[in-house]
Amino acid sequence: MEAGTKTNPTIIAIFGGTGDLTWRKLIPALYNLYLDNWLNLKFSIICMGRQDMTNAAFVKRLKEGVDQFSRRGKSKAKEWELFSKMIEYKKGEFDNTSLYSYLKKQVAAFEKESDCDVNKIFYMAVPPQFFELIATKIGDAGLAADKEFARLVIEKPFGTDLQSARKLNASMLHIFDESQLYRIDHYLGKETVQNILAFRFANALFEPIWNRNYIDHIQITVAEKIGIETRGNYYEINGALRDMIQNHLLQLLCLIAMEPPVSFDADEVRNRKVDVLRALRKIKKEDVHNFAVRGQYAEGWVDGKKVNGYRQEADVSPESHTETFAAIKFFIDNWRWSNVPFYLRTGKRMNESISVITIQFKPAPHQTFPDEATENWQPNRMVLNLQPDMGIRIRFQAKKPGLQMQLNPVDMLFNYSDTYTSGTPEGYETLLLDVIEGDATLFMRADQVEAAWEILMPILSTWQANPSVNFPNYAAGSHGPETAEGLIAKDGNNWIVMPFEKKTHE
Ligand code: BG6
């Protein structure tokens, strides 16, 4: 297809234009889509914010963001100049009707000039307290009326509990159709996360063993070395459960556990995912301590640097009970997964930054080899490395070279960086292109969001009602709290993190 014609003419209005997300993620992603010729030559980006700024000053700041955060590195003068012509900065208050009248005028002019179907994308890169206000104003201005081409993108957090998520869904659905709503979970845009679907459903090899007959348990770890940085205000009311588990980790679990969809149709894929959330066993309030543990980091050392404890971070209460670490054991009550534990954990200020899914298989049913041969023996294991290393590792037993029969675990490795030389698009590139193309497969539907809140409610309310007595309970730069080891150890398991680089055996 010719450059500049792969997608419809699009006008995208970003609320929160001067914010961090626009600067670090959205503009670099749009710029890369532009460089890859995905954007129609008729493309207009209106960034709205409350600051007084000239267009030139705004564009200059965006360029600094692109130079710093684009996967391609520094922008090239000519390309940036052409791209930046599409950008306009508009100062305005989100509650001011005149801002929306202005948008309406711009949209009408863009439609007239394009003379064909035009995408009208409204992106809420703003704190959640503005979601309802902005959506209502868009609706009042008549900008939501085009059910096919007007779309609203909503960043997380989508509610703070089941009740608030339901309320938010209801008010959005009063203005927009579900098909117009794109609730972002940026994990779903990650290359390695999308590859879970390819790995499971484009290969005949794995699906027959992807069940309780062969799999002992599954672990999902998303660990981060960073603390909460400057997000104290946000983090204090959210914590690890709301910030990471409700969305990213439960979505990963859905992709690993879902039934094969019949097609790649958005609703078919999302139906299969929501089936998983509905089959998750509800944890009773009185059992929460057996299934979930929480942690909060104390001061410690990360990469040789002394770092603050959570309670010493900016905008955090010195007595805060907010968790910066959470680990939960789930069961999925269906035929495929009956009694297979799924262990999820996530934490800030851990000893390493790694997102990884480990599928631990059961031992071979019969031990053929003598004890001397099996000293190093391990049941099979499959590791999906999501980041920072991207790849898949399958661990199996092999005969160690030598005159005797001795078994050793060895690895088969698929490594993105060895296999592909083309650059990997950022999650936001994938997701923004999907919004432009009207493909909602990788976005959260209302029922998914609510089902995820529903499953976490007993834990949230139990933790809220019973502030932890031992916070802080792990040092920054450590593996997390001892209790997380206990959660998995009582089932005879332990958290597995295998280094990704190739391992050679003696
Ligand atoms: C965000 C959370 O959704 O995901 C952050 O709010 C977290 O707290 C981030 O750091 C992690 O994303 P990534 O892409 O860096 O793994």
Coordinates of C-alpha atoms and ligand atoms in Angstrom, one line a residue:
M1 CA 0.0 0.0 0.0
E2 CA 1.1 3.5 -0.7
A3 CA 2.7 5.5 2.0
G4 CA 0.2 7.6 3.9
T5 CA -2.8 5.6 2.9
K6 CA -2.7 2.6 5.2
T7 CA -5.1 4.2 7.6
N8 CA -8.0 6.7 7.6
P9 CA -7.5 10.4 8.0
T10 CA -7.4 10.9 11.7
I11 CA -7.7 13.8 14.1
I12 CA -6.6 12.9 17.6
A13 CA -7.3 15.2 20.6
I14 CA -5.1 14.5 23.6
F15 CA -6.4 15.7 27.0
G16 CA -3.4 16.0 29.2
G17 CA -1.2 17.2 26.4
T18 CA 1.5 18.7 28.7
G19 CA 1.6 15.6 30.9
D20 CA 4.3 12.9 31.2
L21 CA 2.4 10.2 29.3
T22 CA 2.1 12.4 26.2
W23 CA 5.7 13.4 26.4
R24 CA 7.3 10.0 27.1
K25 CA 4.9 7.6 25.3
L26 CA 2.2 9.0 23.1
I27 CA 4.1 11.5 20.9
P28 CA 7.2 9.1 20.5
A29 CA 4.7 6.4 19.5
L30 CA 2.9 8.5 17.0
Y31 CA 6.2 9.7 15.6
N32 CA 7.3 6.1 15.1
L33 CA 4.0 5.3 13.4
Y34 CA 4.6 8.2 11.2
L35 CA 8.1 7.1 10.3
D36 CA 6.8 3.6 9.5
N37 CA 4.2 5.2 7.2
W38 CA 1.2 4.0 9.2
L39 CA -0.3 7.5 9.5
N40 CA -2.5 8.9 6.8
L41 CA -0.9 12.1 5.4
K42 CA -4.0 13.8 6.7
F43 CA -3.3 13.5 10.4
S44 CA -3.9 16.1 13.0
I45 CA -2.8 16.0 16.7
I46 CA -4.4 18.5 19.1
C47 CA -2.8 18.5 22.5
M48 CA -4.7 20.2 25.2
G49 CA -3.4 21.4 28.6
R50 CA -3.8 24.1 31.1
Q51 CA -0.4 25.7 30.7
D52 CA 0.2 28.8 28.8
M53 CA 2.6 27.9 26.0
T54 CA 3.2 28.8 22.4
N55 CA 2.9 26.2 19.8
A56 CA 6.7 26.5 19.1
A57 CA 7.7 26.0 22.7
F58 CA 5.3 23.0 23.0
V59 CA 6.6 21.3 19.9
K60 CA 10.2 21.9 21.1
R61 CA 9.5 20.2 24.3
L62 CA 7.9 17.3 22.5
K63 CA 11.0 16.9 20.4
E64 CA 13.1 16.6 23.5
G65 CA 10.8 13.8 24.6
V66 CA 11.1 12.0 21.3
D67 CA 14.9 12.4 21.3
Q68 CA 15.0 10.9 24.8
F69 CA 12.3 8.2 24.7
S70 CA 11.8 7.1 21.1
R71 CA 13.0 3.6 20.4
R72 CA 14.8 5.0 17.3
G73 CA 16.8 7.5 19.4
K74 CA 17.2 11.1 18.4
S75 CA 14.8 12.4 15.8
K76 CA 16.0 13.6 12.4
A77 CA 15.5 17.3 11.6
K78 CA 13.6 16.9 8.3
E79 CA 11.4 14.1 9.5
W80 CA 10.6 15.8 12.8
E81 CA 9.8 19.0 11.0
L82 CA 7.2 17.3 8.7
F83 CA 5.7 15.4 11.6
S84 CA 5.5 18.3 13.9
K85 CA 3.4 20.3 11.4
M86 CA 0.6 18.0 12.4
I87 CA 0.7 19.1 16.0
E88 CA -1.2 21.9 17.6
Y89 CA -1.2 23.0 21.2
K90 CA -4.4 24.3 22.7
K91 CA -4.6 25.9 26.1
G92 CA -7.9 25.1 27.9
E93 CA -9.6 24.0 31.1
F94 CA -11.3 20.6 30.8
D95 CA -14.5 21.9 32.3
N96 CA -14.8 24.8 29.9
T97 CA -17.3 24.3 27.2
S98 CA -15.5 26.6 24.8
L99 CA -12.6 24.1 24.6
Y100 CA -15.1 21.5 23.2
S101 CA -16.6 24.0 20.8
Y102 CA -13.1 24.7 19.5
L103 CA -12.6 20.9 19.1
K104 CA -15.9 20.6 17.3
K105 CA -14.9 23.4 14.9
Q106 CA -11.5 21.8 14.2
V107 CA -13.1 18.3 13.7
A108 CA -15.6 19.8 11.2
A109 CA -12.9 21.6 9.3
F110 CA -10.8 18.4 9.2
E111 CA -13.7 16.4 8.0
K112 CA -14.5 18.9 5.3
E113 CA -10.9 19.0 4.1
S114 CA -10.6 15.2 4.1
D115 CA -13.9 14.5 2.3
C116 CA -14.1 10.9 3.5
D117 CA -14.5 8.9 6.7
V118 CA -12.4 10.5 9.4
N119 CA -11.3 9.0 12.7
K120 CA -12.0 11.2 15.7
I121 CA -10.0 10.0 18.6
F122 CA -10.2 11.5 22.0
Y123 CA -7.4 10.4 24.3
M124 CA -7.7 10.9 28.1
A125 CA -4.2 11.1 29.3
V126 CA -5.4 12.7 32.5
P127 CA -5.9 11.6 36.1
P128 CA -9.1 9.6 36.6
Q129 CA -11.0 12.4 38.3
F130 CA -11.4 14.0 34.9
F131 CA -12.7 11.0 33.0
E132 CA -16.4 11.6 33.6
L133 CA -16.1 15.3 33.1
I134 CA -14.3 15.1 29.8
A135 CA -16.4 12.3 28.4
T136 CA -19.6 14.2 29.3
K137 CA -18.4 17.4 27.7
I138 CA -17.4 15.5 24.5
G139 CA -20.9 14.0 24.5
D140 CA -22.6 17.3 25.0
A141 CA -20.6 18.8 22.2
G142 CA -22.0 16.1 19.9
L143 CA -18.5 14.8 19.3
A144 CA -19.4 11.2 20.4
A145 CA -22.2 10.8 17.9
D146 CA -20.3 9.1 15.1
K147 CA -20.5 5.6 16.5
E148 CA -18.2 4.2 13.9
F149 CA -15.4 6.7 13.8
A150 CA -15.5 8.6 17.1
R151 CA -13.4 6.8 19.8
L152 CA -12.5 7.4 23.4
V153 CA -9.2 6.1 24.8
I154 CA -9.1 5.8 28.6
E155 CA -6.0 5.3 30.6
K156 CA -5.9 3.3 33.8
P157 CA -6.8 3.3 36.7
F158 CA -10.3 2.4 35.6
G159 CA -12.0 2.8 39.0
T160 CA -10.5 2.0 42.4
D161 CA -12.9 -0.8 43.2
L162 CA -15.8 -2.8 41.8
Q163 CA -18.3 -0.1 42.7
S164 CA -16.4 2.8 41.2
A165 CA -15.6 0.8 38.0
R166 CA -19.3 0.0 37.6
K167 CA -20.2 3.6 38.0
L168 CA -17.6 4.8 35.6
N169 CA -18.6 2.2 33.0
A170 CA -22.2 3.2 33.3
S171 CA -21.5 6.9 32.8
M172 CA -19.2 6.2 29.8
L173 CA -21.8 3.9 28.2
H174 CA -24.4 6.6 28.6
I175 CA -22.4 8.7 26.1
F176 CA -20.4 6.2 24.0
D177 CA -21.2 2.7 22.7
E178 CA -18.9 0.0 24.1
S179 CA -17.4 -0.4 20.6
Q180 CA -16.2 3.3 20.8
L181 CA -14.4 2.7 24.1
Y182 CA -10.7 1.8 24.2
R183 CA -9.6 1.1 27.8
I184 CA -5.8 0.8 27.7
D185 CA -3.8 -1.8 29.5
H186 CA -0.4 -1.1 28.0
Y187 CA 0.9 -4.6 28.8
L188 CA -1.3 -5.9 26.1
G189 CA 0.5 -3.9 23.5
K190 CA 3.9 -5.4 24.4
E191 CA 5.3 -7.6 21.7
T192 CA 6.1 -10.5 24.0
V193 CA 2.7 -10.4 25.5
Q194 CA 1.0 -10.6 22.1
N195 CA 3.3 -13.4 21.3
I196 CA 1.7 -15.5 24.0
L197 CA -1.3 -15.8 21.7
A198 CA 0.9 -16.8 18.8
F199 CA 2.8 -19.2 20.8
R200 CA -0.2 -20.9 22.2
F201 CA -2.6 -20.9 19.2
A202 CA -0.4 -20.9 16.2
N203 CA 1.5 -24.1 17.2
A204 CA 0.0 -27.6 17.5
L205 CA 2.8 -28.7 19.9
F206 CA 1.9 -27.0 23.1
E207 CA -1.8 -26.9 23.4
P208 CA -2.3 -30.6 24.0
I209 CA -0.1 -30.4 27.1
W210 CA -1.4 -27.0 28.3
N211 CA -3.6 -28.3 31.1
R212 CA -3.8 -29.9 34.5
N213 CA -2.6 -33.3 33.3
Y214 CA 0.9 -31.9 32.5
I215 CA 1.2 -28.6 34.2
D216 CA 2.1 -28.5 37.9
H217 CA 1.8 -24.8 38.5
I218 CA 2.3 -21.4 36.8
Q219 CA 4.1 -18.4 38.1
I220 CA 3.8 -14.8 36.9
T221 CA 6.3 -12.3 38.2
V222 CA 6.5 -8.6 37.3
A223 CA 9.3 -7.2 39.4
E224 CA 10.6 -3.7 39.2
K225 CA 13.8 -2.1 40.6
I226 CA 12.3 1.4 40.5
G227 CA 10.4 2.7 43.4
I228 CA 7.3 4.9 43.1
E229 CA 9.4 7.9 41.8
T230 CA 7.3 11.0 41.8
R231 CA 4.0 9.3 41.9
G232 CA 3.4 9.3 45.7
N233 CA -0.1 10.9 45.4
Y234 CA -1.3 8.3 42.9
Y235 CA 0.4 5.3 44.6
E236 CA -0.8 6.0 48.1
I237 CA -4.4 5.4 47.1
N238 CA -3.7 2.6 44.7
G239 CA -0.9 0.3 45.9
A240 CA 0.4 -2.8 44.1
L241 CA -2.9 -4.6 44.0
R242 CA -4.7 -1.9 42.1
D243 CA -1.7 -0.6 40.2
M244 CA -0.4 -3.9 38.7
I245 CA -2.5 -7.0 39.7
Q246 CA -6.0 -5.8 38.8
N247 CA -4.8 -5.0 35.2
H248 CA -1.5 -6.2 33.9
L249 CA -1.0 -9.4 35.9
L250 CA -4.6 -10.6 35.6
Q251 CA -4.4 -9.9 31.8
L252 CA -1.3 -12.0 31.6
L253 CA -3.0 -14.8 33.5
C254 CA -6.0 -14.6 31.1
L255 CA -3.7 -15.0 28.1
I256 CA -2.0 -18.0 29.6
A257 CA -5.1 -19.7 30.8
M258 CA -7.8 -18.8 28.1
E259 CA -9.4 -21.4 25.8
P260 CA -8.4 -21.2 22.1
P261 CA -10.5 -18.5 20.5
V262 CA -12.4 -19.5 17.3
S263 CA -11.1 -16.4 15.5
F264 CA -9.0 -13.4 16.2
D265 CA -12.2 -11.2 16.3
A266 CA -12.0 -8.7 19.2
D267 CA -15.1 -9.9 21.0
E268 CA -14.2 -13.6 20.5
V269 CA -10.8 -13.1 22.1
R270 CA -12.2 -10.9 24.9
N271 CA -15.0 -13.4 25.6
R272 CA -12.4 -16.2 26.1
K273 CA -10.4 -13.9 28.4
V274 CA -13.4 -13.0 30.5
D275 CA -14.3 -16.7 30.9
V276 CA -11.0 -17.1 32.8
L277 CA -11.7 -14.2 35.1
R278 CA -15.2 -15.6 35.8
A279 CA -13.7 -19.0 36.5
L280 CA -11.2 -17.7 39.0
R281 CA -12.0 -19.0 42.5
K282 CA -13.3 -16.3 44.8
I283 CA -11.1 -16.0 47.8
K284 CA -13.1 -15.8 51.0
K285 CA -12.4 -12.9 53.3
E286 CA -11.4 -15.3 56.1
D287 CA -9.0 -17.1 53.7
V288 CA -7.2 -14.0 52.4
H289 CA -4.1 -14.6 54.6
N290 CA -3.7 -18.1 53.0
F291 CA -3.8 -16.8 49.5
A292 CA -2.4 -13.3 49.4
V293 CA 0.6 -11.6 51.0
R294 CA 1.6 -7.9 50.9
G295 CA 4.8 -6.0 51.4
Q296 CA 6.1 -2.5 51.7
Y297 CA 9.8 -1.6 51.0
A298 CA 12.1 -0.2 53.6
E299 CA 15.2 1.7 52.7
G300 CA 17.9 -0.4 51.1
W301 CA 20.4 -0.6 48.3
V302 CA 19.6 -0.7 44.6
D303 CA 22.4 -0.9 42.0
G304 CA 24.9 0.2 44.7
K305 CA 22.9 3.2 45.7
K306 CA 21.2 3.8 49.0
V307 CA 17.5 4.4 48.4
N308 CA 14.6 5.6 50.6
G309 CA 12.0 3.4 52.1
Y310 CA 8.4 3.8 50.8
R311 CA 7.4 5.8 53.8
Q312 CA 10.1 8.3 53.2
E313 CA 9.1 8.9 49.6
A314 CA 7.6 12.3 48.6
D315 CA 3.9 12.6 49.1
V316 CA 3.7 9.4 51.1
S317 CA 2.5 9.3 54.7
P318 CA 5.2 8.3 57.2
E319 CA 2.7 5.7 58.6
S320 CA 1.4 4.6 55.2
H321 CA -0.1 1.1 55.0
T322 CA -0.1 1.0 51.2
E323 CA 1.4 -2.2 49.8
T324 CA 4.3 -1.9 47.3
F325 CA 4.4 -5.7 46.8
A326 CA 1.7 -8.2 46.4
A327 CA 1.7 -12.0 45.8
I328 CA -1.5 -14.0 45.3
K329 CA -2.3 -17.7 44.7
F330 CA -5.2 -18.2 42.4
F331 CA -7.1 -21.3 41.2
I332 CA -9.1 -21.4 38.0
D333 CA -12.2 -23.7 38.5
N334 CA -12.7 -25.2 35.1
W335 CA -11.8 -28.5 33.5
R336 CA -8.5 -27.4 32.1
W337 CA -7.0 -25.9 35.2
S338 CA -8.7 -27.6 38.1
N339 CA -6.3 -27.5 41.1
V340 CA -3.4 -26.0 39.2
P341 CA -2.0 -23.1 41.3
F342 CA -1.3 -19.8 39.6
Y343 CA 1.1 -17.7 41.6
L344 CA 1.2 -14.0 40.8
R345 CA 3.6 -11.5 42.3
T346 CA 4.7 -8.0 41.7
G347 CA 6.7 -5.4 43.6
K348 CA 8.6 -2.2 43.5
R349 CA 12.2 -1.8 44.5
M350 CA 13.0 -5.5 44.0
N351 CA 16.4 -6.8 43.3
E352 CA 15.8 -6.9 39.5
S353 CA 13.5 -5.6 36.9
I354 CA 12.0 -8.6 35.2
S355 CA 8.6 -9.8 33.8
V356 CA 8.4 -13.5 33.3
I357 CA 5.9 -16.3 33.2
T358 CA 7.0 -19.8 34.2
I359 CA 5.1 -22.9 33.3
Q360 CA 6.3 -25.7 35.6
F361 CA 5.4 -29.1 34.2
K362 CA 4.9 -32.2 36.3
P363 CA 7.6 -34.8 36.6
A364 CA 7.7 -37.6 34.0
P365 CA 5.3 -40.3 35.3
H366 CA 7.9 -43.0 35.6
Q367 CA 11.5 -42.8 36.6
T368 CA 13.4 -45.0 34.1
F369 CA 16.9 -44.1 35.1
P370 CA 18.9 -45.1 38.1
D371 CA 19.3 -42.6 41.0
E372 CA 23.0 -41.9 40.0
A373 CA 21.8 -40.7 36.6
T374 CA 19.2 -38.3 37.9
E375 CA 21.1 -36.2 40.5
N376 CA 20.5 -33.0 38.5
W377 CA 17.1 -34.0 37.2
Q378 CA 14.4 -31.4 37.0
P379 CA 10.8 -31.6 35.6
N380 CA 10.3 -29.7 32.4
R381 CA 9.9 -26.0 32.5
M382 CA 8.9 -23.4 30.0
V383 CA 9.8 -19.7 30.6
L384 CA 8.2 -16.9 28.7
N385 CA 10.5 -13.8 29.2
L386 CA 8.5 -10.7 28.6
Q387 CA 11.1 -8.0 29.5
P388 CA 13.8 -6.8 29.6
D389 CA 15.1 -9.9 27.7
M390 CA 12.5 -11.1 25.3
G391 CA 12.3 -14.8 24.5
I392 CA 11.1 -18.2 25.3
R393 CA 13.1 -20.9 27.0
I394 CA 12.2 -24.6 27.2
R395 CA 14.1 -26.7 29.7
F396 CA 14.4 -30.4 29.3
Q397 CA 16.7 -33.3 30.3
A398 CA 19.5 -34.4 28.2
K399 CA 22.3 -36.9 28.5
K400 CA 25.5 -35.3 29.7
P401 CA 28.3 -36.2 27.4
G402 CA 30.5 -39.0 28.9
L403 CA 30.8 -42.7 29.4
Q404 CA 28.0 -42.9 31.9
M405 CA 24.4 -42.1 31.7
Q406 CA 23.9 -38.9 33.6
L407 CA 21.1 -36.5 33.1
N408 CA 21.3 -32.8 33.0
P409 CA 18.8 -30.0 32.4
V410 CA 19.4 -28.1 29.2
D411 CA 17.7 -25.2 27.5
M412 CA 16.2 -24.6 24.1
L413 CA 16.1 -20.8 23.6
F414 CA 14.2 -18.5 21.3
N415 CA 15.7 -15.0 21.7
Y416 CA 14.0 -12.1 19.9
S417 CA 17.2 -10.2 19.5
D418 CA 19.1 -13.1 17.9
T419 CA 16.1 -14.0 15.6
Y420 CA 14.9 -10.6 14.5
T421 CA 16.9 -7.6 13.4
S422 CA 13.9 -5.3 12.9
G423 CA 13.1 -3.0 15.8
T424 CA 10.4 -4.0 18.2
P425 CA 7.5 -1.5 18.3
E426 CA 6.7 0.0 21.7
G427 CA 3.4 -1.1 23.3
Y428 CA 1.9 2.3 22.7
E429 CA 2.7 2.1 19.0
T430 CA 0.7 -1.1 18.6
L431 CA -2.2 0.2 20.7
L432 CA -2.4 3.6 19.1
L433 CA -2.4 2.0 15.6
D434 CA -5.2 -0.4 16.8
V435 CA -7.3 2.6 17.9
I436 CA -6.7 4.2 14.6
E437 CA -7.7 1.0 12.8
G438 CA -10.7 0.5 15.1
D439 CA -9.4 -2.9 16.4
A440 CA -10.4 -3.4 20.1
T441 CA -8.9 -6.8 20.6
L442 CA -6.1 -5.6 22.9
F443 CA -8.3 -3.3 24.9
M444 CA -10.3 -4.0 28.0
R445 CA -14.0 -4.4 27.7
A446 CA -16.3 -3.2 30.5
D447 CA -17.1 -6.7 31.7
Q448 CA -13.4 -7.6 31.8
V449 CA -12.6 -4.6 34.0
E450 CA -15.5 -5.4 36.4
A451 CA -14.7 -9.1 36.6
A452 CA -11.1 -8.3 37.5
W453 CA -12.2 -5.9 40.3
E454 CA -14.7 -8.5 41.5
I455 CA -12.0 -11.1 42.0
L456 CA -9.8 -8.7 44.0
M457 CA -12.5 -7.2 46.2
P458 CA -12.2 -9.6 49.1
I459 CA -8.4 -9.0 49.3
L460 CA -8.8 -5.2 48.9
S461 CA -11.4 -4.9 51.6
T462 CA -9.6 -7.3 54.0
W463 CA -6.3 -5.5 53.6
Q464 CA -8.0 -2.1 54.0
A465 CA -9.8 -3.2 57.2
N466 CA -6.7 -4.8 58.7
P467 CA -3.6 -2.5 58.2
S468 CA -0.4 -4.6 58.1
V469 CA 1.4 -4.5 61.5
N470 CA 4.8 -5.3 60.1
F471 CA 5.3 -2.7 57.3
P472 CA 7.9 -2.1 56.0
N473 CA 8.7 -5.7 55.6
Y474 CA 11.3 -6.0 52.9
A475 CA 14.4 -4.0 52.1
A476 CA 14.7 -2.1 48.9
G477 CA 16.8 -4.2 46.5
S478 CA 15.7 -7.5 47.9
H479 CA 13.5 -10.4 46.7
G480 CA 10.4 -9.0 48.5
P481 CA 9.0 -10.1 51.9
E482 CA 9.7 -13.5 53.5
T483 CA 6.0 -14.1 53.6
A484 CA 5.9 -14.3 49.8
E485 CA 8.4 -17.2 50.0
G486 CA 6.1 -18.8 52.6
L487 CA 3.1 -18.5 50.3
I488 CA 4.6 -20.7 47.7
A489 CA 6.8 -22.8 49.9
K490 CA 3.8 -24.3 51.7
D491 CA 2.8 -26.0 48.5
G492 CA 6.4 -27.3 48.1
N493 CA 7.3 -24.8 45.4
N494 CA 9.6 -21.8 45.2
W495 CA 9.7 -18.7 43.0
I496 CA 11.8 -19.4 39.9
V497 CA 13.7 -16.8 38.1
M498 CA 16.2 -18.2 35.6
P499 CA 18.8 -15.9 34.0
F500 CA 18.1 -15.5 30.3
E501 CA 21.5 -15.7 28.8
K502 CA 22.6 -19.1 27.4
K503 CA 24.0 -21.4 30.0
T504 CA 26.8 -23.8 29.2
H505 CA 27.2 -26.9 31.3
E506 CA 30.5 -28.4 32.3
Ligands
BG6_1 C1 2.1 1.0 35.1 C2 2.1 1.2 36.6 O1 0.8 0.7 34.7 O2 3.0 0.0 34.7 C3 3.5 1.5 37.1 O3 1.3 2.2 37.0 C4 4.5 0.5 36.6 O4 3.6 1.5 38.5 C5 4.4 0.3 35.1 O5 5.8 0.9 36.9 C6 5.2 -0.9 34.6 O6 5.2 -0.9 33.2 P1 6.4 -1.4 32.3 O7 5.9 -1.3 30.9 O8 7.6 -0.5 32.7 O9 6.6 -2.8 32.8

